[in-house]
Each structure stands twice: as structure tokens, then as C-alpha cells.
């Protein structure tokens, strides 16, 4: 089943063209890696999928689980099962991580007309995931990302991913800023998330992550469109030869 | 990039905006000595009090309204206000609940303020917060709360009088205390806020109609929370209530005040005076949840809340703590203050002031350190949304005698949208080199990025703003009695309705 279908997408930001005819299809059960030079438009794609204000889709379509995304609000896309792990997670001082995640879970349950988790079930679930990610339970009581180190913020994103169990997760450079051990714990977490019904779009600069989370397809984005797709081997070649090789080969 | 969700404010729901249809006895608008005498006679007051009022009235005539506050409004026509309004069925006779106009009882019912004592005994607070880690949650039997309900100009019912009397606590309308405890009223009335303290205090002293009186005898810990609910109902009337709380040596009392008013197109004046007196080792905790009608989204109507609240820590080691959650009123002008006269006495001010639409709030505190080793803490949180303006204005003064005095002040402002304003005016007058005064201030904005994160996780923007604002206020809400903290947090969310969307 097709989870995500992006067709000939053109996007401008503040009048500037960023995406120029990007197409991408992700089937259920697949992991796609998206690589590409700085400024090539990777985060832009993630933000457009999530519905962040400020991006103008000038042409092209995005379908998620068969629905046109363009007409949906940000939170409605989340309710449908779209998740984005931020490249730069923002802090919300004063709102505890715990409270934030409970509000998110409750909102999603309500939107899907499901019973919300009880406070106790919720606490149990969160504690368990925090432990798997090697996150000290104290982080749950602190303000959302408040004073977290770069790596802690990234782990916190994965904590939310595992708790919310979306259908499609877009991870924007989750590996950047993680130490060697943390990459392994986080990857283990992401691998536990994977199943035949959901999908992953991994944005990364480093092929090392792909040793832990093995992608089905690797795409290279340059100048706002996908210039090459291949299997895991493509990432290895890029690592060796750099992006310049693409334009010469 | 601007987030289209944070824009101007639209409608907000004001739940308490209904009018009660009762017959009332209302003086024609206007103020002169005969009105002052009429009110005094209506209350059957002794001559000294009538004279006290007249003296205040004459003082008021010489005074002009203060101009220094950061608020804007057309001058008030004091001759267009009626200075006395009482429900007719209450005009004379005893105040047993059975005799209260059923319409008024229904009013309090709608407001969720039970005047039947048994309702309190049965009530249990539900776990309403979604934060399992928060201190505000947990279910707990509702502690007993005694209520004094003031409707327009008169007190209509005070509950739990008998139980309080057992402990020696006096909790009654101040008009009644004048009859039953004249010596206490005479000694302390105007002792903290002098009659001519300021324009509105003078006006109040002349025409105050009712309010609450509390007396806690020596060594007594008041067995329940005391609370007064003020309700303005009648049109074109001002409400001028007067509260006097006296805590004798070694006593403790926690007092809560709530207020609502109908939605009306014209502005209504509320000018109260509250005086607190704490003797040796006594503690008074005074909490306010102020939800007067704020006016509509275009700034039409609403209450002018011009209030003088001051406490005197007369005794050694005494403590007075003000906690306020101010969400209502078109204009708020109030500075609950503490005079720290007793050595080692403590003053605290915890405040949340939220303004939306065209509301204006100029609020803060004064901590006047006179005694040795006196300490004060000020935590003020201002939230502005829509086209509103919120100002913190505070004074910390340490006199030459206040050796070892300490103050800590923290003012935080949170802005929602880009058409509102927050201002901070901290004044420090230190005449004592040994005093330590610390001041911290921050201004933050509910950012588009924060809202986007919340939405991406499935939380709608309105709920997200509510959550962020509640988080911002947590420190102050913790100081409120538990069930009121839950109420205050809900009130904030209601007051912010339409702040995004
Ligand atoms: N608000 C904006 N105004 C103007 N240009 C923008 C704006 N946001 C993004 N851009 C530009 O769009 C281009 C793509 O940015 P994007 O963040 O998508 O790149 P990226 O591929 O994620 O890069 P990186 O690998 O550094 O994270 C960049 O040139 C960036 O400067
Ligand atoms: Mg990026």
C-alpha cells in the first residue's frame, strides 16, 4: 500500500524556489533515506509534509494514505499518523515533557475517537520507552526540551515517536549531534518502531546511521529535486566520493 | 514566517455574564453628603462611623483621580453612578438563606458557588488536569470553605457561621461587625489604608456598602478556608466593598475572594479597599481570582477594577501573602502591598495577570520594609494577548530601620501575538545599605515554532496556547489553595479562547 506519494512538487519560500519537481513514493513497510548537500531542500520537504506555515506549494500534489495533504491542518496530518522529528527541536519552558506528551496522546486519541490512556498506563508506557532510550526519568518532569543538550533533544524526539506510534515518520537529521553510543540506542528504538504497516523517511548526512537502520531506498536531493535513487550502496559511494561525483558521473 | 494561528483575538466566552432579574432598591445616580448619610443610616451605623465616612467624602472632593498608571480611558462621571443598590427582599430583616430571593440563589448556583452548607460537605474535586506529574492534580476531598456572598451592595449569606464561632472566628458582613464588634472595627478600619490614601480609597471610605469582616483570635488556626464572592448585578451601580481581616497573635487564616459581573455595554466601577492586619507570629494568606466582566472583543463595556489592597505585618515574625489571578475587568489598577513593620516579618506577592482583546492591567505590589530582617518575595507573571496591555508596577522600599532586609523580585511577561504589550516598572528605594534587593525580569513570546511543534504532535493551537500559558503560571498557581488552582487554570484557558484560531 502507498503511504506517501509526492508528485512533481514545486515549493517556494518567501518567493524563492526551493523544491523543483520533487517526486517520491513510500510504500508501507519501507525505509527511505534522503541525503543531499546543505541547503538542497531536505528540511523543506519535511516541513511541507508536516504543513508548516510559510511554504507555498506552487504545483504538484502530496497524498498521505490516499488523502490530499494540502487541505489538512497541521494537527489533522498528525492525527492521520504523520510524524516529524525536528532537526532543531524547540524548547517549551514551563510545560513538562510528561504533560506535553500526554496532551499529544490524548489529542490524537480524541481525534481518532479512541479511549485515552489512563494516567497510570501513560506513565508506565513513557517510563519504559525512556529507559530503552537511556533517558533519565528526570527528563520527563523537565520543561519540553528545556535546557536539554543537543543529543538529549534528539532522543526526546524519538521518545515521542515511540509513544505516538505514527504511520509515517520523517526523521530530520536525528543522528546529528548524537554520540556514538546514542546512535546505537536511538537506532535500536527506531528499528523497534518499524513494522510492515508503517514507513520511515530518514534525512541524514551520514551513511553510518544507515548501517544501523538499513534503508530500502536511498535518494539524493540536489537543487530541489531527487537526482538519483539507489540501494544502500549509493550511500556508501557518496560517502567515498562526495556529492560532486553525482554531477560528473 | 508568521503563523496564521496567532493573530488578533476574537470572541472570548464570558460564562458569568448573565443578569439576574430581581427587584432591587437602588439610589438614583449622584453623590453628595446626603447619599453618604443615607448609606450610613441604611446600615444603622453609629455616629463615629457616619462622621468617618463624611470626613472621607470631604477629603475625596479635594482629590483627583491618579494619572500615573499605564492605562487609558475617558474620565469617569462620578455623578452618573448609583452608590447603593440592594436586592429588595434583603433590604430589611434577618439574612437567613430561606429569605434570600430564589433568583439570587440561582445566580450563585450558576456561578458554582454553593450557599447551602451540605453541598460543600459532599463535594469532591475531580482530577481535571492532564498533567500526571503536576502538583495541581490528584483527587482529594474538598476542604471546608465558608462563603460570604456579596450581591451588589449587600452581603446576602454567610455560611458555616456556627462552626467558625466554635473556634472563636468571626466571619460576617462588615456591616454586621460594626454592630457586633464595634471596638475592633473602630480600632482597625482605616488603620492600614487611611481614608485619604488615594482617590478611590477615599471614595470607598465614604460610600462602601458592605464586604467581609474576619477576626481570628489569638493562637487559632482557622478551621476552614474563608471566601467571599462578589457579584455586581445592577446597572449603573458601582461596587465599593470593604474587607477587613485581623489575625491576632499566633493565628492563621487563608482567605479567597472571587468576583463576577454581567456583560453590559457600559463600564462599571468597582473600587474596593482591603485591609489586613497580622499581629505577632500571625499569618494571613489572601488569594484572589478576579474574573469581572472584561468587556467585549472590541473593548466595549467591562469593569473598571480600581482597588486598594494593603496588609500590615504589625507583629514580629508575622506573614502576609497575596496571591492573585487577574483575568477579568476592562481595566485593572491594583497593587496589593505589605507594610513590614514587625521584625522578621514576611511579605509575599504572587500574581498572574492576563489581558486579552482591549483589556488593560496595571498591577503589582509595594513592599515597605521597616522592621529588621524583614523579607519579601515578588513573583509577577503577565500574559498579554490581542491588543491588550499589561504592566507590572512594583515598589520595594527599605527604610533606615530595616537592617538586614531582603527582597527578591521576578517579573516575567509572556506575549501572545504581536499587537499586545507588556511593561515593567520596578521601583527600588533603598535607604539601608545592609538590605539586599534582587530583581529579575524576562519577556518571552509564544513562538510560532512552539505552536508548530505542538500541532505536529496533534495538539490544536488553542489547547497549545492554554498549555504554554498554564506552564508559565505554574509557580503562582502552586500558591493557591488546591481546588482554586484548578479553577484558575481553567479560567485562564477560557479567557484565552479566541486568542488563536
Ligand atoms: N524562510 C526562508 N527564507 C528564505 N530561504 C529559506 C527559508 N527557509 C529555507 N530557505 C532556504 O531553502 C533552502 C533549503 O533549506 P533546507 O533547510 O530545506 O535545506 P536542507 O537540505 O535541510 O539543509 P541542511 O542539510 O543544512 O539541513 C536553503 O537554501 C535555505 O536557505
Ligand atoms: Mg535540514
JSON list of N, CA and C in Angstrom, two decimals, chain A residues 125-192:
[
{"chain": "A", "resi": 125, "resn": "UNK", "atom": "N", "xyz": [4.01, 3.50, 30.20]},
{"chain": "A", "resi": 125, "resn": "UNK", "atom": "CA", "xyz": [4.49, 3.46, 28.81]},
{"chain": "A", "resi": 125, "resn": "UNK", "atom": "C", "xyz": [5.68, 4.40, 28.63]},
{"chain": "A", "resi": 126, "resn": "UNK", "atom": "N", "xyz": [5.53, 5.62, 29.13]},
{"chain": "A", "resi": 126, "resn": "UNK", "atom": "CA", "xyz": [6.59, 6.61, 28.94]},
{"chain": "A", "resi": 126, "resn": "UNK", "atom": "C", "xyz": [7.88, 6.17, 29.64]},
{"chain": "A", "resi": 127, "resn": "UNK", "atom": "N", "xyz": [7.73, 5.70, 30.86]},
{"chain": "A", "resi": 127, "resn": "UNK", "atom": "CA", "xyz": [8.92, 5.30, 31.62]},
{"chain": "A", "resi": 127, "resn": "UNK", "atom": "C", "xyz": [9.67, 4.19, 30.91]},
{"chain": "A", "resi": 128, "resn": "UNK", "atom": "N", "xyz": [8.90, 3.26, 30.36]},
{"chain": "A", "resi": 128, "resn": "UNK", "atom": "CA", "xyz": [9.52, 2.12, 29.69]},
{"chain": "A", "resi": 128, "resn": "UNK", "atom": "C", "xyz": [10.32, 2.60, 28.48]},
{"chain": "A", "resi": 129, "resn": "UNK", "atom": "N", "xyz": [9.72, 3.46, 27.67]},
{"chain": "A", "resi": 129, "resn": "UNK", "atom": "CA", "xyz": [10.40, 3.95, 26.47]},
{"chain": "A", "resi": 129, "resn": "UNK", "atom": "C", "xyz": [11.63, 4.77, 26.86]},
{"chain": "A", "resi": 130, "resn": "UNK", "atom": "N", "xyz": [11.48, 5.61, 27.90]},
{"chain": "A", "resi": 130, "resn": "UNK", "atom": "CA", "xyz": [12.62, 6.43, 28.34]},
{"chain": "A", "resi": 130, "resn": "UNK", "atom": "C", "xyz": [13.79, 5.54, 28.71]},
{"chain": "A", "resi": 131, "resn": "UNK", "atom": "N", "xyz": [13.47, 4.45, 29.37]},
{"chain": "A", "resi": 131, "resn": "UNK", "atom": "CA", "xyz": [14.52, 3.53, 29.80]},
{"chain": "A", "resi": 131, "resn": "UNK", "atom": "C", "xyz": [15.22, 2.92, 28.59]},
{"chain": "A", "resi": 132, "resn": "UNK", "atom": "N", "xyz": [14.42, 2.49, 27.60]},
{"chain": "A", "resi": 132, "resn": "UNK", "atom": "CA", "xyz": [15.00, 1.91, 26.39]},
{"chain": "A", "resi": 132, "resn": "UNK", "atom": "C", "xyz": [15.92, 2.88, 25.67]},
{"chain": "A", "resi": 133, "resn": "UNK", "atom": "N", "xyz": [15.60, 4.17, 25.81]},
{"chain": "A", "resi": 133, "resn": "UNK", "atom": "CA", "xyz": [16.41, 5.17, 25.11]},
{"chain": "A", "resi": 133, "resn": "UNK", "atom": "C", "xyz": [17.49, 5.74, 26.01]},
{"chain": "A", "resi": 134, "resn": "UNK", "atom": "N", "xyz": [17.63, 5.15, 27.19]},
{"chain": "A", "resi": 134, "resn": "UNK", "atom": "CA", "xyz": [18.66, 5.60, 28.10]},
{"chain": "A", "resi": 134, "resn": "UNK", "atom": "C", "xyz": [18.47, 7.05, 28.53]},
{"chain": "A", "resi": 135, "resn": "UNK", "atom": "N", "xyz": [17.20, 7.46, 28.60]},
{"chain": "A", "resi": 135, "resn": "UNK", "atom": "CA", "xyz": [16.90, 8.82, 29.04]},
{"chain": "A", "resi": 135, "resn": "UNK", "atom": "C", "xyz": [16.53, 8.76, 30.51]},
{"chain": "A", "resi": 136, "resn": "UNK", "atom": "N", "xyz": [17.23, 9.55, 31.32]},
{"chain": "A", "resi": 136, "resn": "UNK", "atom": "CA", "xyz": [16.94, 9.62, 32.74]},
{"chain": "A", "resi": 136, "resn": "UNK", "atom": "C", "xyz": [15.48, 10.08, 32.95]},
{"chain": "A", "resi": 137, "resn": "UNK", "atom": "N", "xyz": [14.71, 9.40, 33.82]},
{"chain": "A", "resi": 137, "resn": "UNK", "atom": "CA", "xyz": [13.30, 9.77, 34.04]},
{"chain": "A", "resi": 137, "resn": "UNK", "atom": "C", "xyz": [13.12, 11.24, 34.44]},
{"chain": "A", "resi": 138, "resn": "UNK", "atom": "N", "xyz": [14.17, 11.86, 34.94]},
{"chain": "A", "resi": 138, "resn": "UNK", "atom": "CA", "xyz": [14.07, 13.28, 35.31]},
{"chain": "A", "resi": 138, "resn": "UNK", "atom": "C", "xyz": [13.72, 14.15, 34.10]},
{"chain": "A", "resi": 139, "resn": "UNK", "atom": "N", "xyz": [14.09, 13.68, 32.92]},
{"chain": "A", "resi": 139, "resn": "UNK", "atom": "CA", "xyz": [13.79, 14.46, 31.72]},
{"chain": "A", "resi": 139, "resn": "UNK", "atom": "C", "xyz": [12.30, 14.59, 31.49]},
{"chain": "A", "resi": 140, "resn": "UNK", "atom": "N", "xyz": [11.55, 13.64, 32.03]},
{"chain": "A", "resi": 140, "resn": "UNK", "atom": "CA", "xyz": [10.11, 13.66, 31.82]},
{"chain": "A", "resi": 140, "resn": "UNK", "atom": "C", "xyz": [9.47, 14.81, 32.57]},
{"chain": "A", "resi": 141, "resn": "UNK", "atom": "N", "xyz": [10.08, 15.19, 33.69]},
{"chain": "A", "resi": 141, "resn": "UNK", "atom": "CA", "xyz": [9.49, 16.25, 34.51]},
{"chain": "A", "resi": 141, "resn": "UNK", "atom": "C", "xyz": [9.94, 17.63, 34.07]},
{"chain": "A", "resi": 142, "resn": "UNK", "atom": "N", "xyz": [11.05, 17.68, 33.36]},
{"chain": "A", "resi": 142, "resn": "UNK", "atom": "CA", "xyz": [11.55, 18.99, 32.94]},
{"chain": "A", "resi": 142, "resn": "UNK", "atom": "C", "xyz": [10.70, 19.57, 31.83]},
{"chain": "A", "resi": 143, "resn": "UNK", "atom": "N", "xyz": [10.84, 20.88, 31.60]},
{"chain": "A", "resi": 143, "resn": "UNK", "atom": "CA", "xyz": [10.12, 21.52, 30.51]},
{"chain": "A", "resi": 143, "resn": "UNK", "atom": "C", "xyz": [10.51, 20.87, 29.19]},
{"chain": "A", "resi": 144, "resn": "UNK", "atom": "N", "xyz": [9.62, 20.90, 28.23]},
{"chain": "A", "resi": 144, "resn": "UNK", "atom": "CA", "xyz": [9.87, 20.27, 26.93]},
{"chain": "A", "resi": 144, "resn": "UNK", "atom": "C", "xyz": [11.18, 20.82, 26.34]},
{"chain": "A", "resi": 145, "resn": "UNK", "atom": "N", "xyz": [12.16, 19.95, 26.22]},
{"chain": "A", "resi": 145, "resn": "UNK", "atom": "CA", "xyz": [13.48, 20.29, 25.67]},
{"chain": "A", "resi": 145, "resn": "UNK", "atom": "C", "xyz": [14.20, 21.40, 26.43]},
{"chain": "A", "resi": 146, "resn": "UNK", "atom": "N", "xyz": [13.67, 21.81, 27.58]},
{"chain": "A", "resi": 146, "resn": "UNK", "atom": "CA", "xyz": [14.22, 22.96, 28.28]},
{"chain": "A", "resi": 146, "resn": "UNK", "atom": "C", "xyz": [15.60, 22.63, 28.86]},
{"chain": "A", "resi": 147, "resn": "UNK", "atom": "N", "xyz": [16.61, 23.27, 28.33]},
{"chain": "A", "resi": 147, "resn": "UNK", "atom": "CA", "xyz": [17.97, 23.05, 28.81]},
{"chain": "A", "resi": 147, "resn": "UNK", "atom": "C", "xyz": [18.53, 21.68, 28.43]},
{"chain": "A", "resi": 148, "resn": "UNK", "atom": "N", "xyz": [17.84, 20.96, 27.56]},
{"chain": "A", "resi": 148, "resn": "UNK", "atom": "CA", "xyz": [18.37, 19.67, 27.12]},
{"chain": "A", "resi": 148, "resn": "UNK", "atom": "C", "xyz": [19.59, 19.91, 26.24]},
{"chain": "A", "resi": 149, "resn": "UNK", "atom": "N", "xyz": [20.56, 19.00, 26.29]},
{"chain": "A", "resi": 149, "resn": "UNK", "atom": "CA", "xyz": [21.69, 19.09, 25.36]},
{"chain": "A", "resi": 149, "resn": "UNK", "atom": "C", "xyz": [21.18, 18.71, 23.97]},
{"chain": "A", "resi": 150, "resn": "UNK", "atom": "N", "xyz": [21.98, 19.00, 22.95]},
{"chain": "A", "resi": 150, "resn": "UNK", "atom": "CA", "xyz": [21.57, 18.69, 21.59]},
{"chain": "A", "resi": 150, "resn": "UNK", "atom": "C", "xyz": [21.16, 17.24, 21.43]},
{"chain": "A", "resi": 151, "resn": "UNK", "atom": "N", "xyz": [21.99, 16.33, 21.96]},
{"chain": "A", "resi": 151, "resn": "UNK", "atom": "CA", "xyz": [21.71, 14.91, 21.84]},
{"chain": "A", "resi": 151, "resn": "UNK", "atom": "C", "xyz": [20.47, 14.49, 22.62]},
{"chain": "A", "resi": 152, "resn": "UNK", "atom": "N", "xyz": [20.28, 15.11, 23.78]},
{"chain": "A", "resi": 152, "resn": "UNK", "atom": "CA", "xyz": [19.10, 14.79, 24.59]},
{"chain": "A", "resi": 152, "resn": "UNK", "atom": "C", "xyz": [17.82, 15.21, 23.88]},
{"chain": "A", "resi": 153, "resn": "UNK", "atom": "N", "xyz": [17.90, 16.34, 23.20]},
{"chain": "A", "resi": 153, "resn": "UNK", "atom": "CA", "xyz": [16.72, 16.78, 22.45]},
{"chain": "A", "resi": 153, "resn": "UNK", "atom": "C", "xyz": [16.35, 15.76, 21.38]},
{"chain": "A", "resi": 154, "resn": "UNK", "atom": "N", "xyz": [17.37, 15.23, 20.70]},
{"chain": "A", "resi": 154, "resn": "UNK", "atom": "CA", "xyz": [17.12, 14.26, 19.63]},
{"chain": "A", "resi": 154, "resn": "UNK", "atom": "C", "xyz": [16.52, 12.98, 20.19]},
{"chain": "A", "resi": 155, "resn": "UNK", "atom": "N", "xyz": [17.04, 12.56, 21.33]},
{"chain": "A", "resi": 155, "resn": "UNK", "atom": "CA", "xyz": [16.49, 11.35, 21.95]},
{"chain": "A", "resi": 155, "resn": "UNK", "atom": "C", "xyz": [15.04, 11.57, 22.37]},
{"chain": "A", "resi": 156, "resn": "UNK", "atom": "N", "xyz": [14.78, 12.80, 22.81]},
{"chain": "A", "resi": 156, "resn": "UNK", "atom": "CA", "xyz": [13.42, 13.13, 23.22]},
{"chain": "A", "resi": 156, "resn": "UNK", "atom": "C", "xyz": [12.46, 13.06, 22.02]},
{"chain": "A", "resi": 157, "resn": "UNK", "atom": "N", "xyz": [12.93, 13.40, 20.84]},
{"chain": "A", "resi": 157, "resn": "UNK", "atom": "CA", "xyz": [12.10, 13.29, 19.65]},
{"chain": "A", "resi": 157, "resn": "UNK", "atom": "C", "xyz": [11.73, 11.83, 19.40]},
{"chain": "A", "resi": 158, "resn": "UNK", "atom": "N", "xyz": [12.72, 10.95, 19.59]},
{"chain": "A", "resi": 158, "resn": "UNK", "atom": "CA", "xyz": [12.47, 9.53, 19.35]},
{"chain": "A", "resi": 158, "resn": "UNK", "atom": "C", "xyz": [11.55, 8.94, 20.43]},
{"chain": "A", "resi": 159, "resn": "UNK", "atom": "N", "xyz": [11.67, 9.49, 21.63]},
{"chain": "A", "resi": 159, "resn": "UNK", "atom": "CA", "xyz": [10.75, 9.09, 22.70]},
{"chain": "A", "resi": 159, "resn": "UNK", "atom": "C", "xyz": [9.31, 9.37, 22.26]},
{"chain": "A", "resi": 160, "resn": "UNK", "atom": "N", "xyz": [9.10, 10.54, 21.67]},
{"chain": "A", "resi": 160, "resn": "UNK", "atom": "CA", "xyz": [7.75, 10.90, 21.21]},
{"chain": "A", "resi": 160, "resn": "UNK", "atom": "C", "xyz": [7.30, 10.02, 20.05]},
{"chain": "A", "resi": 161, "resn": "UNK", "atom": "N", "xyz": [8.27, 9.71, 19.18]},
{"chain": "A", "resi": 161, "resn": "UNK", "atom": "CA", "xyz": [7.96, 8.82, 18.05]},
{"chain": "A", "resi": 161, "resn": "UNK", "atom": "C", "xyz": [7.44, 7.47, 18.57]},
{"chain": "A", "resi": 162, "resn": "UNK", "atom": "N", "xyz": [8.16, 6.92, 19.55]},
{"chain": "A", "resi": 162, "resn": "UNK", "atom": "CA", "xyz": [7.81, 5.58, 20.03]},
{"chain": "A", "resi": 162, "resn": "UNK", "atom": "C", "xyz": [6.49, 5.60, 20.80]},
{"chain": "A", "resi": 163, "resn": "UNK", "atom": "N", "xyz": [6.22, 6.74, 21.43]},
{"chain": "A", "resi": 163, "resn": "UNK", "atom": "CA", "xyz": [4.99, 6.84, 22.20]},
{"chain": "A", "resi": 163, "resn": "UNK", "atom": "C", "xyz": [3.78, 7.03, 21.27]},
{"chain": "A", "resi": 164, "resn": "UNK", "atom": "N", "xyz": [3.94, 7.87, 20.25]},
{"chain": "A", "resi": 164, "resn": "UNK", "atom": "CA", "xyz": [2.80, 8.23, 19.40]},
{"chain": "A", "resi": 164, "resn": "UNK", "atom": "C", "xyz": [2.53, 7.19, 18.32]},
{"chain": "A", "resi": 165, "resn": "UNK", "atom": "N", "xyz": [3.54, 6.36, 18.00]},
{"chain": "A", "resi": 165, "resn": "UNK", "atom": "CA", "xyz": [3.35, 5.30, 17.01]},
{"chain": "A", "resi": 165, "resn": "UNK", "atom": "C", "xyz": [2.65, 5.76, 15.74]},
{"chain": "A", "resi": 166, "resn": "UNK", "atom": "N", "xyz": [3.28, 6.68, 15.00]},
{"chain": "A", "resi": 166, "resn": "UNK", "atom": "CA", "xyz": [2.66, 7.18, 13.76]},
{"chain": "A", "resi": 166, "resn": "UNK", "atom": "C", "xyz": [2.75, 6.15, 12.63]},
{"chain": "A", "resi": 167, "resn": "UNK", "atom": "N", "xyz": [2.15, 6.47, 11.51]},
{"chain": "A", "resi": 167, "resn": "UNK", "atom": "CA", "xyz": [2.24, 5.58, 10.35]},
{"chain": "A", "resi": 167, "resn": "UNK", "atom": "C", "xyz": [3.43, 5.96, 9.47]},
{"chain": "A", "resi": 168, "resn": "UNK", "atom": "N", "xyz": [3.70, 7.25, 9.39]},
{"chain": "A", "resi": 168, "resn": "UNK", "atom": "CA", "xyz": [4.88, 7.67, 8.64]},
{"chain": "A", "resi": 168, "resn": "UNK", "atom": "C", "xyz": [5.69, 8.63, 9.50]},
{"chain": "A", "resi": 169, "resn": "UNK", "atom": "N", "xyz": [6.96, 8.29, 9.70]},
{"chain": "A", "resi": 169, "resn": "UNK", "atom": "CA", "xyz": [7.82, 9.16, 10.50]},
{"chain": "A", "resi": 169, "resn": "UNK", "atom": "C", "xyz": [8.90, 9.76, 9.61]},
{"chain": "A", "resi": 170, "resn": "UNK", "atom": "N", "xyz": [9.00, 11.09, 9.66]},
{"chain": "A", "resi": 170, "resn": "UNK", "atom": "CA", "xyz": [10.05, 11.78, 8.93]},
{"chain": "A", "resi": 170, "resn": "UNK", "atom": "C", "xyz": [11.07, 12.22, 9.97]},
{"chain": "A", "resi": 171, "resn": "UNK", "atom": "N", "xyz": [12.28, 11.64, 9.93]},
{"chain": "A", "resi": 171, "resn": "UNK", "atom": "CA", "xyz": [13.28, 11.99, 10.93]},
{"chain": "A", "resi": 171, "resn": "UNK", "atom": "C", "xyz": [14.32, 12.89, 10.28]},
{"chain": "A", "resi": 172, "resn": "UNK", "atom": "N", "xyz": [14.31, 14.17, 10.68]},
{"chain": "A", "resi": 172, "resn": "UNK", "atom": "CA", "xyz": [15.21, 15.14, 10.06]},
{"chain": "A", "resi": 172, "resn": "UNK", "atom": "C", "xyz": [16.52, 15.22, 10.83]},
{"chain": "A", "resi": 173, "resn": "UNK", "atom": "N", "xyz": [17.53, 14.57, 10.31]},
{"chain": "A", "resi": 173, "resn": "UNK", "atom": "CA", "xyz": [18.87, 14.57, 10.91]},
{"chain": "A", "resi": 173, "resn": "UNK", "atom": "C", "xyz": [18.85, 14.24, 12.40]},
{"chain": "A", "resi": 174, "resn": "UNK", "atom": "N", "xyz": [18.12, 13.20, 12.74]},
{"chain": "A", "resi": 174, "resn": "UNK", "atom": "CA", "xyz": [18.06, 12.80, 14.13]},
{"chain": "A", "resi": 174, "resn": "UNK", "atom": "C", "xyz": [19.43, 12.35, 14.62]},
{"chain": "A", "resi": 175, "resn": "UNK", "atom": "N", "xyz": [20.26, 11.86, 13.70]},
{"chain": "A", "resi": 175, "resn": "UNK", "atom": "CA", "xyz": [21.58, 11.36, 14.13]},
{"chain": "A", "resi": 175, "resn": "UNK", "atom": "C", "xyz": [22.59, 12.48, 14.39]},
{"chain": "A", "resi": 176, "resn": "UNK", "atom": "N", "xyz": [22.33, 13.67, 13.82]},
{"chain": "A", "resi": 176, "resn": "UNK", "atom": "CA", "xyz": [23.30, 14.75, 14.04]},
{"chain": "A", "resi": 176, "resn": "UNK", "atom": "C", "xyz": [23.31, 15.13, 15.51]},
{"chain": "A", "resi": 177, "resn": "UNK", "atom": "N", "xyz": [24.48, 15.16, 16.09]},
{"chain": "A", "resi": 177, "resn": "UNK", "atom": "CA", "xyz": [24.59, 15.57, 17.49]},
{"chain": "A", "resi": 177, "resn": "UNK", "atom": "C", "xyz": [24.50, 14.41, 18.47]},
{"chain": "A", "resi": 178, "resn": "UNK", "atom": "N", "xyz": [24.27, 13.21, 17.97]},
{"chain": "A", "resi": 178, "resn": "UNK", "atom": "CA", "xyz": [24.23, 12.06, 18.88]},
{"chain": "A", "resi": 178, "resn": "UNK", "atom": "C", "xyz": [25.64, 11.48, 19.03]},
{"chain": "A", "resi": 179, "resn": "UNK", "atom": "N", "xyz": [25.99, 11.07, 20.24]},
{"chain": "A", "resi": 179, "resn": "UNK", "atom": "CA", "xyz": [27.29, 10.43, 20.40]},
{"chain": "A", "resi": 179, "resn": "UNK", "atom": "C", "xyz": [27.22, 9.00, 19.88]},
{"chain": "A", "resi": 180, "resn": "UNK", "atom": "N", "xyz": [28.37, 8.33, 19.83]},
{"chain": "A", "resi": 180, "resn": "UNK", "atom": "CA", "xyz": [28.45, 7.01, 19.19]},
{"chain": "A", "resi": 180, "resn": "UNK", "atom": "C", "xyz": [27.50, 6.00, 19.84]},
{"chain": "A", "resi": 181, "resn": "UNK", "atom": "N", "xyz": [27.44, 6.02, 21.17]},
{"chain": "A", "resi": 181, "resn": "UNK", "atom": "CA", "xyz": [26.54, 5.08, 21.86]},
{"chain": "A", "resi": 181, "resn": "UNK", "atom": "C", "xyz": [25.08, 5.45, 21.61]},
{"chain": "A", "resi": 182, "resn": "UNK", "atom": "N", "xyz": [24.82, 6.74, 21.63]},
{"chain": "A", "resi": 182, "resn": "UNK", "atom": "CA", "xyz": [23.43, 7.20, 21.48]},
{"chain": "A", "resi": 182, "resn": "UNK", "atom": "C", "xyz": [22.88, 6.82, 20.10]},
{"chain": "A", "resi": 183, "resn": "UNK", "atom": "N", "xyz": [23.74, 6.88, 19.07]},
{"chain": "A", "resi": 183, "resn": "UNK", "atom": "CA", "xyz": [23.27, 6.49, 17.74]},
{"chain": "A", "resi": 183, "resn": "UNK", "atom": "C", "xyz": [22.74, 5.06, 17.78]},
{"chain": "A", "resi": 184, "resn": "UNK", "atom": "N", "xyz": [23.44, 4.23, 18.53]},
{"chain": "A", "resi": 184, "resn": "UNK", "atom": "CA", "xyz": [23.00, 2.83, 18.61]},
{"chain": "A", "resi": 184, "resn": "UNK", "atom": "C", "xyz": [21.69, 2.67, 19.36]},
{"chain": "A", "resi": 185, "resn": "UNK", "atom": "N", "xyz": [21.58, 3.36, 20.51]},
{"chain": "A", "resi": 185, "resn": "UNK", "atom": "CA", "xyz": [20.32, 3.24, 21.27]},
{"chain": "A", "resi": 185, "resn": "UNK", "atom": "C", "xyz": [19.16, 3.80, 20.47]},
{"chain": "A", "resi": 186, "resn": "UNK", "atom": "N", "xyz": [19.37, 4.97, 19.87]},
{"chain": "A", "resi": 186, "resn": "UNK", "atom": "CA", "xyz": [18.29, 5.58, 19.10]},
{"chain": "A", "resi": 186, "resn": "UNK", "atom": "C", "xyz": [17.92, 4.69, 17.92]},
{"chain": "A", "resi": 187, "resn": "UNK", "atom": "N", "xyz": [18.92, 4.15, 17.23]},
{"chain": "A", "resi": 187, "resn": "UNK", "atom": "CA", "xyz": [18.64, 3.28, 16.08]},
{"chain": "A", "resi": 187, "resn": "UNK", "atom": "C", "xyz": [17.86, 2.04, 16.52]},
{"chain": "A", "resi": 188, "resn": "UNK", "atom": "N", "xyz": [18.24, 1.50, 17.66]},
{"chain": "A", "resi": 188, "resn": "UNK", "atom": "CA", "xyz": [17.53, 0.33, 18.17]},
{"chain": "A", "resi": 188, "resn": "UNK", "atom": "C", "xyz": [16.06, 0.69, 18.40]},
{"chain": "A", "resi": 189, "resn": "UNK", "atom": "N", "xyz": [15.84, 1.89, 18.95]},
{"chain": "A", "resi": 189, "resn": "UNK", "atom": "CA", "xyz": [14.48, 2.36, 19.18]},
{"chain": "A", "resi": 189, "resn": "UNK", "atom": "C", "xyz": [13.72, 2.46, 17.86]},
{"chain": "A", "resi": 190, "resn": "UNK", "atom": "N", "xyz": [14.34, 3.09, 16.87]},
{"chain": "A", "resi": 190, "resn": "UNK", "atom": "CA", "xyz": [13.68, 3.27, 15.58]},
{"chain": "A", "resi": 190, "resn": "UNK", "atom": "C", "xyz": [13.39, 1.92, 14.94]},
{"chain": "A", "resi": 191, "resn": "UNK", "atom": "N", "xyz": [14.33, 1.00, 15.07]},
{"chain": "A", "resi": 191, "resn": "UNK", "atom": "CA", "xyz": [14.11, -0.34, 14.49]},
{"chain": "A", "resi": 191, "resn": "UNK", "atom": "C", "xyz": [12.95, -1.07, 15.16]},
{"chain": "A", "resi": 192, "resn": "UNK", "atom": "N", "xyz": [12.76, -0.81, 16.46]},
{"chain": "A", "resi": 192, "resn": "UNK", "atom": "CA", "xyz": [11.61, -1.42, 17.14]},
{"chain": "A", "resi": 192, "resn": "UNK", "atom": "C", "xyz": [10.31, -0.84, 16.61]}
]
